CSV table of C-alpha atoms and ligand atoms in Angstrom, one decimal:
chain,number,residue,atom,x,y,z
A,3,SER,CA,111.1,139.6,65.7
A,4,ASN,CA,113.8,140.7,68.0
A,5,SER,CA,117.1,138.8,68.4
A,6,TYR,CA,117.3,139.4,72.1
A,7,TYR,CA,114.1,137.5,72.5
A,8,SER,CA,115.9,134.2,71.9
A,9,GLU,CA,117.3,134.2,75.5
A,10,GLN,CA,116.8,131.0,77.3
A,11,TYR,CA,114.0,132.1,79.7
A,12,ARG,CA,112.5,134.9,77.5
A,13,PRO,CA,108.7,134.4,77.2
A,14,GLN,CA,107.6,134.2,73.6
A,15,TYR,CA,103.9,135.2,74.0
A,16,HIS,CA,103.8,136.9,77.4
A,17,PHE,CA,104.5,140.6,77.9
A,18,THR,CA,108.1,141.4,79.1
A,19,PRO,CA,110.0,144.7,79.0
A,20,ASP,CA,112.7,144.7,76.4
A,21,SER,CA,115.2,145.2,79.1
A,22,MET,CA,115.6,146.0,82.8
A,23,TRP,CA,113.2,145.7,85.8
A,24,MET,CA,109.4,145.5,85.7
A,25,ASN,CA,106.9,144.9,88.5
A,26,ASP,CA,103.1,145.8,88.7
A,27,PRO,CA,100.9,146.4,85.7
A,28,ASN,CA,99.5,149.9,85.8
A,29,GLY,CA,97.1,152.2,84.1
A,30,MET,CA,95.4,149.6,81.9
A,31,VAL,CA,92.8,151.3,79.8
A,32,PHE,CA,91.2,150.6,76.4
A,33,HIS,CA,91.0,153.6,74.1
A,34,GLU,CA,90.3,154.0,70.4
A,35,GLY,CA,91.1,150.4,69.6
A,36,GLU,CA,94.2,150.2,71.8
A,37,TYR,CA,94.8,148.3,75.0
A,38,HIS,CA,97.3,150.3,77.0
A,39,LEU,CA,99.6,148.7,79.4
A,40,PHE,CA,101.8,150.7,81.7
A,41,TYR,CA,104.0,149.1,84.3
A,42,GLN,CA,106.3,149.7,87.2
A,43,TYR,CA,109.7,150.1,85.5
A,44,TYR,CA,113.2,150.9,86.5
A,45,PRO,CA,115.2,151.5,83.2
A,46,ASP,CA,118.6,151.6,84.9
A,47,SER,CA,118.9,148.2,86.5
A,48,ASN,CA,117.4,144.7,86.6
A,49,ILE,CA,116.4,145.1,90.2
A,50,TRP,CA,113.8,147.5,91.7
A,51,GLY,CA,114.7,151.2,91.9
A,52,PRO,CA,113.2,154.7,91.3
A,53,MET,CA,110.0,153.8,89.6
A,54,HIS,CA,108.8,155.0,86.2
A,55,TRP,CA,105.8,154.0,84.1
A,56,GLY,CA,106.9,151.9,81.2
A,57,HIS,CA,104.3,151.8,78.3
A,58,ALA,CA,103.1,149.4,75.6
A,59,VAL,CA,100.0,149.2,73.4
A,60,SER,CA,98.2,146.3,71.8
A,61,GLU,CA,95.1,145.7,69.7
A,62,ASP,CA,94.5,142.3,71.2
A,63,MET,CA,96.4,142.0,74.5
A,64,VAL,CA,98.6,139.4,72.8
A,65,ASN,CA,100.8,141.3,70.3
A,66,TRP,CA,102.4,144.3,72.0
A,67,GLU,CA,104.3,147.3,70.8
A,68,HIS,CA,106.8,148.9,73.2
A,69,LEU,CA,106.4,152.7,73.5
A,70,PRO,CA,108.7,155.2,75.2
A,71,ILE,CA,108.6,155.6,79.0
A,72,ALA,CA,105.4,157.5,79.9
A,73,LEU,CA,106.1,158.9,83.3
A,74,TYR,CA,109.5,159.7,85.0
A,75,PRO,CA,110.1,160.4,88.6
A,76,ASP,CA,110.1,164.1,89.5
A,77,ASP,CA,110.4,166.4,92.6
A,78,ASN,CA,107.3,164.8,94.2
A,79,GLY,CA,108.9,161.4,94.1
A,80,TYR,CA,108.9,158.1,92.2
A,81,ILE,CA,105.9,157.0,90.2
A,82,PHE,CA,104.3,154.1,92.0
A,83,SER,CA,101.3,152.0,90.9
A,84,GLY,CA,98.0,153.5,89.8
A,85,SER,CA,95.4,153.5,87.1
A,86,ALA,CA,94.3,155.4,83.9
A,87,VAL,CA,90.9,156.5,82.6
A,88,VAL,CA,89.6,158.1,79.5
A,89,ASP,CA,87.9,161.3,80.7
A,90,LYS,CA,85.3,161.3,77.8
A,91,LYS,CA,83.2,164.2,79.1
A,92,ASN,CA,86.3,166.2,80.0
A,93,THR,CA,85.2,166.5,83.6
A,94,SER,CA,88.8,167.4,84.5
A,95,GLY,CA,88.9,170.3,82.0
A,96,LEU,CA,92.3,169.0,80.9
A,97,GLY,CA,91.2,168.0,77.4
A,98,GLN,CA,91.8,169.7,74.2
A,99,ASP,CA,89.8,170.7,71.1
A,100,GLY,CA,86.6,169.4,72.6
A,101,LYS,CA,88.1,166.0,73.3
A,102,GLY,CA,88.5,164.4,76.7
A,103,PRO,CA,92.0,163.5,77.9
A,104,MET,CA,93.5,160.3,79.1
A,105,VAL,CA,94.2,160.7,82.8
A,106,ALA,CA,96.6,158.7,84.9
A,107,ILE,CA,96.3,158.7,88.7
A,108,PHE,CA,99.3,157.2,90.5
A,109,THR,CA,101.2,157.3,93.8
A,110,TYR,CA,104.0,159.6,94.3
A,111,HIS,CA,106.5,158.0,96.6
A,112,ASP,CA,108.9,160.7,98.0
A,113,PRO,CA,112.2,158.8,98.8
A,114,VAL,CA,113.5,161.8,100.8
A,115,GLY,CA,110.5,161.9,103.1
A,116,ALA,CA,110.7,158.2,103.5
A,117,ALA,CA,114.4,158.2,104.4
A,118,ASN,CA,113.8,161.0,106.9
A,119,GLY,CA,111.2,158.9,108.7
A,120,GLU,CA,108.3,161.1,107.8
A,121,ASN,CA,105.0,159.3,107.5
A,122,ASP,CA,103.3,161.3,104.7
A,123,TYR,CA,105.6,160.5,101.8
A,124,GLN,CA,103.0,158.8,99.6
A,125,THR,CA,100.5,161.0,97.9
A,126,GLN,CA,98.4,160.6,94.7
A,127,GLY,CA,99.5,162.4,91.6
A,128,LEU,CA,97.8,163.0,88.2
A,129,ALA,CA,99.1,163.3,84.7
A,130,PHE,CA,97.1,163.7,81.4
A,131,SER,CA,97.6,163.1,77.8
A,132,ASN,CA,95.8,164.5,74.7
A,133,ASN,CA,97.5,162.3,72.2
A,134,ASN,CA,96.4,158.8,73.1
A,135,GLY,CA,99.0,158.3,75.8
A,136,ARG,CA,102.0,159.1,73.6
A,137,THR,CA,103.1,162.1,75.7
A,138,TRP,CA,102.0,163.1,79.2
A,139,GLU,CA,101.9,166.3,81.2
A,140,LYS,CA,101.9,166.2,85.0
A,141,TYR,CA,99.4,168.1,87.1
A,142,PRO,CA,101.5,170.5,89.2
A,143,GLU,CA,100.7,169.2,92.7
A,144,PRO,CA,99.4,165.9,94.2
A,145,VAL,CA,95.6,165.7,94.0
A,146,LEU,CA,95.3,163.7,97.2
A,147,LYS,CA,97.5,164.5,100.1
A,148,ASN,CA,98.6,162.1,102.8
A,149,PRO,CA,96.8,162.3,106.2
A,150,GLY,CA,99.9,160.8,107.9
A,151,ILE,CA,99.9,157.1,107.1
A,152,ALA,CA,103.0,155.6,105.7
A,153,ASP,CA,101.3,153.1,103.3
A,154,PHE,CA,98.9,155.2,101.2
A,155,ARG,CA,99.0,154.1,97.7
A,156,ASP,CA,98.0,152.4,94.4
A,157,PRO,CA,94.8,154.3,93.4
A,158,LYS,CA,92.4,152.5,91.1
A,159,VAL,CA,90.1,155.0,89.6
A,160,SER,CA,87.1,154.2,87.4
A,161,TRP,CA,83.9,155.9,86.3
A,162,VAL,CA,80.9,154.4,88.0
A,163,GLU,CA,77.9,155.0,85.9
A,164,GLU,CA,75.4,154.0,88.6
A,165,PHE,CA,76.5,156.8,90.8
A,166,SER,CA,77.7,159.2,88.1
A,167,LYS,CA,81.1,159.6,89.8
A,168,TRP,CA,84.7,158.8,89.6
A,169,ILE,CA,85.5,156.3,92.4
A,170,MET,CA,88.9,155.6,93.7
A,171,ALA,CA,89.9,152.5,95.7
A,172,LEU,CA,93.2,153.2,97.6
A,173,ALA,CA,95.3,150.8,99.7
A,174,VAL,CA,96.0,152.2,103.1
A,175,GLN,CA,98.2,149.9,105.1
A,176,ASP,CA,95.7,147.3,106.4
A,177,HIS,CA,92.5,148.5,104.7
A,178,ILE,CA,91.0,150.0,101.6
A,179,GLU,CA,89.7,153.5,101.5
A,180,PHE,CA,87.2,154.8,98.9
A,181,TYR,CA,87.2,158.3,97.5
A,182,ALA,CA,84.8,160.0,95.1
A,183,SER,CA,85.2,162.8,92.6
A,184,THR,CA,83.3,164.6,89.9
A,185,ASP,CA,86.4,166.0,88.1
A,186,LEU,CA,89.3,163.6,88.9
A,187,ILE,CA,91.1,166.5,90.8
A,188,ASN,CA,89.1,167.0,93.9
A,189,TRP,CA,88.6,163.9,96.0
A,190,GLU,CA,86.4,163.3,99.0
A,191,LYS,CA,86.8,160.2,101.3
A,192,THR,CA,83.5,158.2,101.4
A,193,GLY,CA,84.4,155.0,103.2
A,194,GLU,CA,86.7,152.3,104.5
A,195,PHE,CA,86.8,148.5,104.3
A,196,GLY,CA,88.8,145.6,105.5
A,197,GLN,CA,90.3,145.9,109.0
A,198,GLU,CA,88.1,143.0,110.1
A,199,LYS,CA,88.0,141.0,106.9
A,200,GLY,CA,90.4,138.9,104.8
A,201,ALA,CA,94.1,138.0,105.2
A,202,HIS,CA,96.4,140.4,107.0
A,203,GLY,CA,99.8,138.8,107.0
A,204,GLY,CA,101.2,141.8,105.1
A,205,VAL,CA,100.5,145.3,103.8
A,206,TRP,CA,97.5,145.8,101.5
A,207,GLU,CA,98.3,147.0,98.0
A,208,CYS,CA,96.9,147.5,94.5
A,209,PRO,CA,93.2,147.3,95.1
A,210,ASP,CA,90.5,147.2,92.4
A,211,LEU,CA,86.8,147.6,92.7
A,212,PHE,CA,84.3,146.7,90.0
A,213,PRO,CA,80.9,145.2,89.3
A,214,VAL,CA,80.5,141.8,87.7
A,215,LYS,CA,77.4,140.0,86.5
A,216,ILE,CA,77.1,136.5,88.0
A,217,GLU,CA,77.5,134.2,85.0
A,218,GLY,CA,74.2,133.1,83.5
A,219,THR,CA,72.1,135.5,85.6
A,220,ASN,CA,71.2,139.2,85.6
A,221,GLU,CA,72.5,139.7,89.1
A,222,THR,CA,75.5,141.9,89.7
A,223,LYS,CA,77.9,141.8,92.6
A,224,TRP,CA,80.9,144.0,93.4
A,225,VAL,CA,84.4,142.5,93.4
A,226,LEU,CA,87.2,144.0,95.5
A,227,LEU,CA,90.7,142.8,94.7
A,228,VAL,CA,93.4,143.4,97.3
A,229,SER,CA,97.0,142.3,96.8
A,230,ILE,CA,98.9,141.6,100.0
A,231,ASN,CA,102.6,141.3,100.6
A,232,PRO,CA,103.7,139.1,102.4
A,233,GLY,CA,101.0,136.7,103.7
A,234,GLY,CA,99.9,135.0,100.5
A,235,PRO,CA,98.9,131.3,100.8
A,236,GLN,CA,102.0,130.1,99.0
A,237,GLY,CA,104.3,132.5,100.8
A,238,GLY,CA,105.2,136.1,99.9
A,239,SER,CA,102.8,138.1,97.8
A,240,ALA,CA,99.4,137.1,96.5
A,241,THR,CA,96.0,138.6,95.5
A,242,GLN,CA,92.9,138.1,97.6
A,243,TYR,CA,89.3,139.0,96.7
A,244,PHE,CA,86.0,139.9,98.3
A,245,ILE,CA,82.5,139.5,96.8
A,246,GLY,CA,80.0,142.0,98.1
A,247,ASP,CA,78.2,145.3,97.5
A,248,PHE,CA,79.2,148.9,96.9
A,249,ASP,CA,76.7,151.6,97.7
A,250,GLY,CA,78.6,154.5,96.1
A,251,LYS,CA,80.4,155.2,99.3
A,252,THR,CA,81.8,152.0,100.7
A,253,PHE,CA,82.2,148.3,100.1
A,254,SER,CA,80.6,145.6,102.4
A,255,THR,CA,80.5,141.9,102.4
A,256,THR,CA,79.2,138.9,104.3
A,257,GLN,CA,82.2,136.9,103.2
A,258,ASN,CA,84.2,135.6,106.1
A,259,GLU,CA,86.6,133.2,104.5
A,260,GLU,CA,89.8,134.2,102.6
A,261,LYS,CA,89.6,133.9,98.9
A,262,TRP,CA,92.5,134.0,96.5
A,263,LEU,CA,92.5,134.9,92.9
A,264,ASP,CA,95.3,132.5,92.0
A,265,HIS,CA,96.7,129.5,93.9
A,266,GLY,CA,100.2,129.4,92.4
A,267,SER,CA,103.0,131.6,93.6
A,268,ASP,CA,103.4,134.0,90.7
A,269,ASN,CA,100.5,136.3,90.1
A,270,TYR,CA,100.6,139.6,91.9
A,271,ALA,CA,99.3,143.2,91.9
A,272,GLY,CA,96.9,142.5,89.0
A,273,VAL,CA,93.8,144.6,88.2
A,274,ILE,CA,91.4,144.9,85.3
A,275,TRP,CA,91.3,147.2,82.3
A,276,ASN,CA,89.3,150.4,82.3
A,277,GLY,CA,87.3,151.6,79.3
A,278,ILE,CA,86.2,148.2,77.9
A,279,PRO,CA,83.1,149.0,75.7
A,280,GLN,CA,79.8,147.8,77.1
A,281,SER,CA,79.3,145.8,73.9
A,282,ASP,CA,82.3,143.7,75.0
A,283,GLY,CA,81.6,143.8,78.7
A,284,ARG,CA,84.4,141.5,79.8
A,285,CYS,CA,86.5,142.0,83.0
A,286,LEU,CA,90.0,141.8,81.5
A,287,PHE,CA,92.8,141.2,83.9
A,288,ILE,CA,96.5,141.0,83.9
A,289,GLY,CA,99.0,140.5,86.8
A,290,TRP,CA,102.7,140.6,87.4
A,291,MET,CA,104.0,137.0,87.0
A,292,SER,CA,106.4,137.0,90.0
A,293,ASN,CA,106.6,137.1,93.7
A,294,TRP,CA,108.4,139.6,95.9
A,295,LEU,CA,110.0,136.7,97.7
A,296,TYR,CA,112.5,136.2,94.9
A,297,ALA,CA,111.5,138.4,92.0
A,298,GLN,CA,114.8,140.4,92.1
A,299,LYS,CA,116.9,137.2,92.1
A,300,VAL,CA,115.5,135.1,89.3
A,301,PRO,CA,118.1,133.9,86.8
A,302,THR,CA,117.5,136.4,84.0
A,303,GLN,CA,119.8,139.2,83.3
A,304,ARG,CA,118.8,141.5,80.5
A,305,TRP,CA,115.2,141.9,81.8
A,306,ARG,CA,113.3,140.7,84.9
A,307,SER,CA,109.7,139.6,85.1
A,308,ALA,CA,106.8,139.0,82.8
A,309,MET,CA,103.1,139.7,83.0
A,310,THR,CA,100.6,136.8,83.3
A,311,LEU,CA,98.5,136.0,80.3
A,312,PRO,CA,95.5,138.4,79.9
A,313,ARG,CA,92.5,136.7,81.6
A,314,GLN,CA,88.8,137.2,81.7
A,315,LEU,CA,87.5,137.3,85.2
A,316,LYS,CA,84.1,135.6,85.6
A,317,LEU,CA,81.9,135.5,88.7
A,318,ARG,CA,80.2,132.2,89.4
A,319,LYS,CA,77.9,131.0,92.1
A,320,ILE,CA,78.6,127.4,92.8
A,321,ASN,CA,76.6,125.7,95.6
A,322,GLY,CA,75.8,129.1,97.1
A,323,ASN,CA,79.5,130.1,97.1
A,324,TYR,CA,81.0,132.9,94.9
A,325,ILE,CA,84.0,132.1,92.9
A,326,LEU,CA,86.0,134.7,90.9
A,327,ALA,CA,87.1,132.5,88.0
A,328,SER,CA,90.0,133.3,85.6
A,329,ALA,CA,89.9,132.1,82.0
A,330,PRO,CA,92.5,132.9,79.3
A,331,VAL,CA,91.1,135.5,76.9
A,332,LYS,CA,89.8,134.2,73.6
A,333,GLU,CA,92.3,136.3,71.7
A,334,LEU,CA,95.0,133.9,72.7
A,335,GLU,CA,93.5,131.3,70.3
A,336,THR,CA,95.2,133.3,67.5
A,337,LEU,CA,98.5,132.0,68.8
A,338,ARG,CA,97.7,128.4,67.9
A,339,LEU,CA,99.9,127.0,65.1
A,340,LYS,CA,99.6,123.3,64.4
A,341,ASN,CA,97.0,121.5,66.4
A,342,ARG,CA,97.7,118.0,67.5
A,343,VAL,CA,95.0,115.8,69.0
A,344,LEU,CA,96.7,113.3,71.2
A,345,LEU,CA,96.1,109.6,71.0
A,346,VAL,CA,95.5,108.8,74.6
A,347,SER,CA,92.3,107.6,76.2
A,348,GLU,CA,93.5,106.0,79.4
A,349,VAL,CA,96.6,106.3,81.6
A,350,SER,CA,98.1,104.2,84.4
A,351,GLY,CA,101.4,104.8,86.0
A,352,TYR,CA,103.4,107.3,83.9
A,353,THR,CA,102.4,107.3,80.2
A,354,LEU,CA,104.5,109.2,77.7
A,355,ILE,CA,102.4,111.4,75.3
A,356,PRO,CA,103.5,111.6,71.7
A,357,THR,CA,103.9,115.3,71.1
A,358,ALA,CA,105.8,114.8,67.8
A,359,ASN,CA,107.6,118.0,66.8
A,360,ILE,CA,105.7,120.4,69.0
A,361,SER,CA,108.0,122.2,71.4
A,362,VAL,CA,106.6,121.9,74.8
A,363,MET,CA,108.2,125.1,76.1
A,364,GLN,CA,105.9,127.2,73.9
A,365,SER,CA,102.6,125.3,74.0
A,366,GLU,CA,99.0,125.1,75.1
A,367,MET,CA,97.5,121.8,76.3
A,368,LEU,CA,94.1,120.5,77.2
A,369,PHE,CA,93.3,117.3,79.1
A,370,ASN,CA,90.1,116.1,80.7
A,371,PHE,CA,90.6,113.5,83.4
A,372,LYS,CA,87.9,111.4,84.8
A,373,GLN,CA,88.3,110.5,88.5
A,374,ASN,CA,88.4,106.8,89.3
A,375,LYS,CA,87.2,105.2,92.5
A,376,GLU,CA,90.6,104.3,94.0
A,377,GLY,CA,91.8,107.4,95.8
A,378,ASN,CA,94.0,108.3,92.9
A,379,GLU,CA,96.4,111.1,92.1
A,380,PHE,CA,96.6,112.1,88.5
A,381,GLY,CA,98.0,114.8,86.3
A,382,ILE,CA,100.7,116.0,83.9
A,383,GLN,CA,104.5,115.9,84.2
A,384,LEU,CA,106.9,117.8,82.0
A,385,SER,CA,110.5,116.9,82.2
A,386,ASN,CA,113.9,117.1,80.4
A,387,LYS,CA,116.9,114.9,79.8
A,388,ASN,CA,118.5,116.2,83.1
A,389,GLY,CA,115.7,114.7,85.1
A,390,GLU,CA,114.3,118.2,85.9
A,391,LYS,CA,110.5,118.2,86.0
A,392,ILE,CA,107.4,120.1,86.9
A,393,LYS,CA,104.2,118.3,87.9
A,394,ILE,CA,100.7,119.5,88.0
A,395,GLY,CA,98.1,117.2,89.6
A,396,TYR,CA,95.0,116.5,91.5
A,397,SER,CA,94.9,114.4,94.6
A,398,GLN,CA,91.5,112.7,95.0
A,399,ASN,CA,92.2,111.7,98.6
A,400,ASN,CA,93.1,115.2,99.7
A,401,SER,CA,90.8,117.1,97.3
A,402,GLU,CA,93.8,119.1,96.4
A,403,LEU,CA,95.2,120.7,93.2
A,404,TYR,CA,98.9,121.3,93.1
A,405,ILE,CA,101.9,122.4,91.1
A,406,ASP,CA,105.2,120.7,92.3
A,407,ARG,CA,108.2,122.7,91.2
A,408,THR,CA,110.6,121.2,93.8
A,409,GLU,CA,112.7,119.6,91.0
A,410,ALA,CA,111.8,122.1,88.2
A,411,GLY,CA,115.4,123.4,87.6
A,412,THR,CA,117.6,126.1,89.0
A,413,ALA,CA,116.4,127.3,92.3
A,414,ASN,CA,119.6,128.3,94.1
A,415,PHE,CA,118.8,132.0,93.9
A,416,SER,CA,116.3,131.7,96.7
A,417,ASP,CA,115.5,129.3,99.6
A,418,GLU,CA,111.8,130.0,99.1
A,419,PHE,CA,111.6,128.9,95.4
A,420,GLU,CA,111.4,125.1,95.6
A,421,ALA,CA,107.9,124.3,96.8
A,422,VAL,CA,104.7,122.4,96.1
A,423,HIS,CA,101.8,124.9,95.7
A,424,ARG,CA,98.6,123.3,96.8
A,425,THR,CA,95.0,124.3,97.1
A,426,LYS,CA,91.8,122.6,98.3
A,427,TYR,CA,89.5,121.9,95.3
A,428,ILE,CA,86.4,119.8,95.2
A,429,ALA,CA,86.4,118.3,91.8
A,430,LYS,CA,83.4,116.9,90.0
A,431,GLN,CA,83.8,113.5,88.3
A,432,ASN,CA,85.6,115.2,85.4
A,433,LEU,CA,88.5,117.6,85.8
A,434,GLN,CA,89.9,119.7,83.0
A,435,PHE,CA,93.5,121.1,83.0
A,436,HIS,CA,94.0,123.8,80.4
A,437,VAL,CA,97.7,124.6,80.5
A,438,PHE,CA,99.9,127.3,79.0
A,439,ILE,CA,103.7,127.0,79.0
A,440,ASP,CA,106.0,129.7,77.8
A,441,LYS,CA,109.7,129.1,78.4
A,442,ALA,CA,109.7,129.8,82.1
A,443,SER,CA,106.1,129.8,83.3
A,444,ILE,CA,103.1,127.6,83.6
A,445,GLU,CA,99.5,128.7,83.9
A,446,VAL,CA,97.0,126.0,84.8
A,447,PHE,CA,93.3,126.8,84.3
A,448,VAL,CA,91.1,124.2,86.0
A,449,ASP,CA,87.5,123.6,84.9
A,450,ASN,CA,87.2,126.7,82.8
A,451,GLY,CA,89.0,128.8,85.3
A,452,ASN,CA,87.3,127.8,88.6
A,453,ALA,CA,90.8,127.5,89.9
A,454,VAL,CA,94.0,128.8,88.4
A,455,LEU,CA,97.6,128.2,89.4
A,456,THR,CA,100.5,130.3,88.0
A,457,ASP,CA,104.1,129.4,88.6
A,458,ILE,CA,107.4,130.4,87.1
A,459,PHE,CA,110.4,127.9,86.8
A,460,PHE,CA,114.0,127.8,85.3
A,461,PRO,CA,115.0,124.4,84.0
A,462,GLY,CA,118.6,123.9,82.8
A,463,VAL,CA,117.4,122.8,79.4
A,464,SER,CA,113.9,122.7,77.8
A,465,TYR,CA,111.3,120.3,79.0
A,466,ASN,CA,110.7,118.1,76.0
A,467,LYS,CA,108.8,115.2,77.5
A,468,VAL,CA,105.1,115.2,78.4
A,469,GLU,CA,103.8,112.3,80.6
A,470,LEU,CA,100.4,111.8,82.1
A,471,PHE,CA,100.2,110.0,85.4
A,472,SER,CA,97.7,108.1,87.4
A,473,THR,CA,99.1,106.6,90.6
A,474,LYS,CA,96.4,104.3,91.7
A,475,GLY,CA,94.4,102.4,89.1
A,476,SER,CA,93.9,103.9,85.6
A,477,THR,CA,92.4,107.2,84.7
A,478,LYS,CA,90.3,107.9,81.6
A,479,VAL,CA,91.4,110.9,79.6
A,480,THR,CA,89.4,112.7,76.9
A,481,ASN,CA,89.8,115.7,74.7
A,482,ALA,CA,93.6,115.6,74.9
A,483,ALA,CA,95.1,118.2,72.7
A,484,ILE,CA,98.3,120.2,72.3
A,485,TRP,CA,99.0,123.3,70.3
A,486,GLN,CA,102.3,124.9,69.3
A,487,LEU,CA,102.0,128.6,70.0
A,488,SER,CA,103.6,131.3,68.0
A,489,SER,CA,106.0,134.0,69.2
A,490,VAL,CA,104.7,137.5,69.2
A,491,TRP,CA,108.0,139.3,69.4
B,524,FRU,C1,103.2,146.3,94.7
B,524,FRU,C2,103.9,147.6,95.0
B,524,FRU,C3,102.9,148.7,95.1
B,524,FRU,C4,103.8,149.9,94.8
B,524,FRU,C5,104.7,149.4,93.7
B,524,FRU,C6,106.1,150.0,93.8
B,524,FRU,O1,104.1,145.4,94.1
B,524,FRU,O2,104.6,147.5,96.2
B,524,FRU,O3,102.2,148.8,96.3
B,524,FRU,O4,103.0,151.0,94.3
B,524,FRU,O5,104.8,148.0,94.0
B,524,FRU,O6,106.9,149.6,92.7
């Protein structure tokens, strides 16, 4: 354990950089028993600056080991977001001793070109490692040049077995472009998607393209994740998704409505891990737990920003409608210390829950609520002795889930922070809230991940009180449980 990690808002079981600025997760790849996590990193300040790739590894996505910075800016520019693969068959020829290398493909952002008003300052670069990502060598020149479009970035590369090719999804201003390669070095454009679909309130960034089996069937659909900034449903940055098909060249969909991966304010630029063995088969996701609206102003000093919990994305078809659900990965169960099953079966008004000596600020909670017939609003409120509180709830009248952080604590760093984040949700008779709290964040997984809301907050002192509420009539509660979670640092 690290003495710095006792700072007031330091997450205890989420990934944070030891110090300084972090944004997007990058280059996630599983290789020889290790989950690699790289990330947009500026080691000289706690605000955004010339980008590097920070690096950490884990055997379970929960306990992380910090490693030295993997990629530094060079003459071609800053190292923006991108992905990493294991080139098992050594298609690139960059391997050693008959072994394939790890290959990172990222965006070079040339600040000089950008300052001079040129429009080709973002290109795609490549680096490779023959020692499990411990040291990297850059390929001498960009592998994908810029055709003259300012926003041309965030390559997500993966091996697509069905087409025996490397496929790259690239964010290009207001659409996604697809490129194919057999050697990771020569890329050919094969298609475009998006000008007529989805949300367009901001620039498109950080795409991901992958197949997922619809839960409980043998049918596979393709998912396209697209982060957008600004223009998210809660203001600022957010991640939308499309469910459709990929023919080896381009993505298409009949989807016309906007769909959002997370309905809170603080989950951005996330993508899934490459290299997950078929025997595992999960789509494992992590996002940046902040929002460009205020990320550089939040009240932490030594470091800024955390990642979300690792999540398993699941594709569900519910009443003919596709939902990309997010569930906390099962590895998180190893964090559970003492388990307390709460003695509560019915609430009306505000009912204090006896949490005994469990510290709410580092906990996991589970509650099943049963809707009554009275147009009720029910949920969970966490509060402290200063009267600061955060509320998560469901409004039966409006068919709406929400997190209310209008009185959650310090918010004077930004006019946009105090808000209620709402989303339409048609609940069945029972509704499950599965909640993770870690010092300065709350992640609410609803009905096994059919909806998720992620928000950060900064109370003056710890929340130590848990209340359940039911505004009209009483609400039945079952399976109420709370766990103290351990620190991983
Ligand atoms: C998304 C993003 C990416 C870019 C990176 C720069 O948050 O803007 O598009 O590559 O951050 O740090």
